[in-house]
Amino acid sequence: MAKLTVVSGQGGKLPAAFLLEMHGRRILLDLGEGPQPGVKPDLSEVGSVDAICLSHAHIDHVGSLDLVGQLGSPLVFATGQTFGLIPEAVLPLERRLQLPVSGKTEISGLPVIVGRNGHAPGGIWFHFAGHGGVLYMGDWSAESLLLPFDEPPAAGCLITDASYGDFDEALSSQIGAIADFAAPGAVLCVPAGGRGPEMILALNGLGLEAIACPVVRREMQSLASEDTGTISAESRAAIAALLHAMPRDEEWSPNRVIVATEANAETGLAAQLLQRREEGFRFLFSGHVPAQTPAWDMLQRDEARWLRWNVHPRLQDTMDLVTRTGAEKVVAAFVRREEMPRLEQWLGGRLCRTRIIPLPVDRDPLLKAAE
Ligand SMILES: [Zn+2]
C-alpha cells in the first residue's frame, strides 16, 4: 500500500523526517535535528530507504544526516546550493545527486517536479506524481523580497510548513518595525543560508546602511555571481551593487546596523559581539528561539528584542496553497496544535492527525503498472 509516514515533524517545532512509500520505492523527505539542540528523529522503525530528499540546508531539515547509516546506503538528492552548505565529512560527495532548483526531474525512477521554496537560497519543494500526487513543501514562504516562490502543481496529499500556526501578519508590515529598532545601530542575528541577504537588501532600500558579517557577505557574493536561477537577474544586480558599496568594516561598532550569523548568537560574529555587549551593542532576534541558547537567555532577561521577520507561510498563505493544490489530506507540520485553532477548523477533515497516511489507489494505468 502506498503511504506517507510522519517519522518526525508533526505536533510541534520538531525535526523534519517523512517517509514516502510508493511504486515500490521508499523515499525519506528531509532528515533534521532540532531546532532544539539534540532532538533527533527516531529512525528505529524506518528501515532502509532508496533515497533521501533534502529541501534545504537548515539544521532542522538536514541535521541528522549523521544517522544515515541506519537507513542502508541511500543516495541523497538536493540542489547544489543545499549541498554546498553540508560538509563532506557529513555527506560524502559520491552519495550526492544534484537537482535543479525548478522543473521536472527523476528520483529513484519516480517522476518528480521541484520548485523554489522562497525560504532559503537553493531551497526547493518536491512533487511526486501518482497516487493523487504528493507534495512536500519543506519550509516555504510566498513573501520573500529576494527568493522566488514557484507555484506547485495540484496534489491530493500535502505536507506543508505550518510553523507560524494561525499567525497572519504580513512581512511588509514587519520590516518597518525592524528598521525602526535597528536605525540607531543594532546586531540583527540571522541563520546561515537564510534571511541575511534579504534583510540587507530591504533595510538598504529603506535608507539604512546595513552591513554584513563575513558569512552573510559570502552568501551575497555567491547569490550575485551564480547564474543558477536561485534568484532573478535584477536581484543579482541589486546584491552586486550593495556589495560594491558596502564598507569592509571589520571594526564593528555599536552604531552600525550589522546583519550577523548565527540566529541565536550561538556562534559567528553575533556571538563575538555578544561578548562585547558592554560597548553598547543592541541585539535583535527574529526567528524561532530555542531554549538554552544565548538569545533565549537575553530575551528572558529583557536584554534583547524579538521582532519577527516572516520566513514561513502566514495562515492566509497556507489556506491559499491548500485551495490551489486541491489537497484532500494535509499534514500541518512543525507546529503545536494549540497554535493553529483557526487553521484546524478551516481544514476540517482534510487535516491529518495520524502518523500514517494511506495514499489513494493510483488511477494512472502506466504508473500503476510500474508498481
Ligand atoms: Zn528552514
JSON list of C-alpha atoms and ligand atoms in Angstrom, two decimals, residues 56 58 60-61 119-120 139 312, ligand 1:
[
{"chain": "A", "resi": 56, "resn": "HIS", "atom": "CA", "xyz": [17.15, 22.99, 2.20]},
{"chain": "A", "resi": 58, "resn": "HIS", "atom": "CA", "xyz": [18.74, 24.37, 7.74]},
{"chain": "A", "resi": 60, "resn": "ASP", "atom": "CA", "xyz": [16.02, 21.07, 11.39]},
{"chain": "A", "resi": 61, "resn": "HIS", "atom": "CA", "xyz": [15.95, 19.58, 7.85]},
{"chain": "A", "resi": 119, "resn": "HIS", "atom": "CA", "xyz": [12.64, 30.30, 2.15]},
{"chain": "A", "resi": 120, "resn": "ALA", "atom": "CA", "xyz": [16.35, 29.60, 1.66]},
{"chain": "A", "resi": 139, "resn": "ASP", "atom": "CA", "xyz": [9.83, 25.18, 4.75]},
{"chain": "A", "resi": 312, "resn": "HIS", "atom": "CA", "xyz": [7.37, 30.76, 6.84]},
{"chain": "B", "resi": 1, "resn": "ZN", "atom": "ZN", "xyz": [14.24, 26.41, 7.16]}
]
